[in-house]
Tab-separated table of C-alpha atoms in Angstrom:
chain	number	residue	atom	x	y	z
Y	1	MET	CA	-0.019	0.050	-0.020
Y	2	LEU	CA	1.189	3.598	-0.601
Y	3	ILE	CA	2.389	5.381	2.480
Y	4	SER	CA	-0.143	8.156	1.822
Y	5	THR	CA	-2.938	5.603	2.175
Y	6	GLU	CA	-1.431	4.201	5.337
Y	7	ILE	CA	-1.159	7.724	6.831
Y	8	PHE	CA	-4.775	8.384	5.915
Y	9	VAL	CA	-5.947	5.177	7.610
Y	10	MET	CA	-3.883	6.067	10.736
Y	11	MET	CA	-5.430	9.516	10.821
Y	12	VAL	CA	-8.991	8.096	10.462
Y	13	PHE	CA	-8.401	5.719	13.400
Y	14	ALA	CA	-6.729	8.529	15.441
Y	15	ILE	CA	-9.651	10.910	14.863
Y	16	GLY	CA	-12.167	8.165	15.606
Y	17	TYR	CA	-10.431	7.160	18.836
Y	18	PRO	CA	-11.953	9.871	21.077
Y	19	LEU	CA	-15.371	9.399	19.479
Y	20	PHE	CA	-15.218	5.594	20.103
Y	21	TRP	CA	-13.837	6.095	23.634
Y	22	ASN	CA	-16.695	8.478	24.503
Y	23	LEU	CA	-19.289	6.244	23.019
Y	24	ILE	CA	-18.053	3.047	24.752
Y	25	ILE	CA	-17.309	4.634	28.204
Y	26	ARG	CA	-20.796	6.028	28.442
Y	27	SER	CA	-22.391	2.701	27.530
Y	28	LYS	CA	-23.280	-0.001	30.011
Y	29	ILE	CA	-22.115	-2.946	27.863
Y	30	ASN	CA	-20.156	-5.784	29.222
Y	31	GLY	CA	-16.476	-5.930	28.146
Y	32	LYS	CA	-16.287	-2.227	27.202
Y	33	ASN	CA	-12.588	-2.115	28.513
Y	34	PHE	CA	-11.716	-4.864	26.066
Y	35	PHE	CA	-13.374	-3.035	23.229
Y	36	ILE	CA	-11.250	0.046	24.058
Y	37	ALA	CA	-8.092	-2.010	24.377
Y	38	ALA	CA	-8.744	-3.692	21.029
Y	39	TYR	CA	-9.271	-0.286	19.278
Y	40	THR	CA	-6.048	1.021	20.929
Y	41	ALA	CA	-4.119	-2.087	19.704
Y	42	ILE	CA	-5.382	-1.573	16.154
Y	43	LEU	CA	-4.524	2.130	16.309
Y	44	LEU	CA	-0.972	1.217	17.481
Y	45	SER	CA	-0.632	-1.146	14.570
Y	46	ASN	CA	-1.448	1.743	12.178
Y	47	ILE	CA	1.152	3.894	13.825
Y	48	PHE	CA	3.714	1.120	13.621
Y	49	THR	CA	2.831	0.632	9.905
Y	50	VAL	CA	3.675	4.276	9.189
Y	51	ALA	CA	6.730	4.279	11.362
Y	52	GLU	CA	8.219	1.189	9.634
Y	53	GLU	CA	8.413	3.236	6.419
Y	54	TYR	CA	10.909	5.667	8.075
Y	55	TYR	CA	12.843	3.910	10.800
Y	56	PHE	CA	13.708	0.339	11.995
Y	57	ALA	CA	11.560	-1.510	9.490
Y	58	GLU	CA	11.988	-4.955	10.973
Y	59	ILE	CA	11.188	-3.854	14.510
Y	60	PHE	CA	8.151	-1.829	13.649
Y	61	ASN	CA	6.850	-4.488	11.276
Y	62	ALA	CA	7.057	-7.039	14.103
Y	63	LEU	CA	5.315	-4.575	16.474
Y	64	GLU	CA	2.633	-4.022	13.899
Y	65	HIS	CA	1.854	-7.682	13.673
Y	66	ILE	CA	2.030	-8.202	17.357
Y	67	SER	CA	-0.435	-5.350	18.035
Y	68	LEU	CA	-2.815	-6.601	15.308
Y	69	THR	CA	-2.759	-10.068	16.915
Y	70	ALA	CA	-3.349	-8.480	20.371
Y	71	GLY	CA	-6.200	-6.443	18.957
Y	72	ALA	CA	-7.856	-9.477	17.462
Y	73	ILE	CA	-7.582	-11.378	20.638
Y	74	LEU	CA	-8.961	-8.522	22.656
Y	75	LEU	CA	-11.775	-8.042	20.272
Y	76	LEU	CA	-12.639	-11.773	20.646
Y	77	VAL	CA	-12.631	-11.418	24.408
Y	78	ALA	CA	-14.809	-8.307	24.193
Y	79	VAL	CA	-17.395	-10.029	22.144
Y	80	VAL	CA	-17.482	-12.967	24.415
Y	81	LYS	CA	-17.989	-10.693	27.387
Y	82	PHE	CA	-20.600	-8.734	25.516
Y	83	THR	CA	-22.665	-11.848	24.579
Y	84	GLU	CA	-22.038	-13.678	27.883
Y	85	LYS	CA	-25.188	-12.403	29.561
Y	86	ASP	CA	-27.354	-13.377	26.645
Y	87	ILE	CA	-25.923	-16.903	26.572
Y	88	MET	CA	-26.686	-17.309	30.223
Y	89	LYS	CA	-30.280	-16.074	29.833
Y	90	GLU	CA	-30.658	-18.487	26.905
Y	91	ARG	CA	-29.431	-21.393	28.992
Y	92	ASP	CA	-31.709	-20.532	31.877
Y	93	SER	CA	-34.822	-20.227	29.694
Y	94	SER	CA	-34.088	-23.613	27.962
Y	95	ASP	CA	-33.846	-25.238	31.362
Y	96	VAL	CA	-37.200	-23.821	32.312
Y	97	LYS	CA	-38.811	-25.147	29.136
Y	98	LYS	CA	-37.618	-28.681	29.901
Y	99	GLY	CA	-39.190	-28.578	33.287
Y	100	GLY	CA	-36.225	-27.499	35.512
Y	101	ARG	CA	-32.546	-28.123	35.633
Y	102	GLN	CA	-31.372	-31.573	34.809
Y	103	PRO	CA	-28.883	-33.367	37.107
Y	104	LEU	CA	-25.292	-33.921	35.755
């Protein structure tokens, strides 16, 4: 990708960061800290992508991929935390439909 495109993507993520932060912090969703951490890791990966064009290409390339991996893992944890409450409700309602909890 061209460096101008990478700089543009980094700027979009950087400008969106306070908007995303404000939206998530005010919400009452489960896993909101993991959502913020995932967005931060992806923003860092964009910063490392731009930095690798200018200095220490191997180090910043490794940091880019590490932060992308961390962002993906954090996003997975955030989604699991977010849906955890719904899964528990679904399990409880299915037990009630069967006539109570079944012994193990």
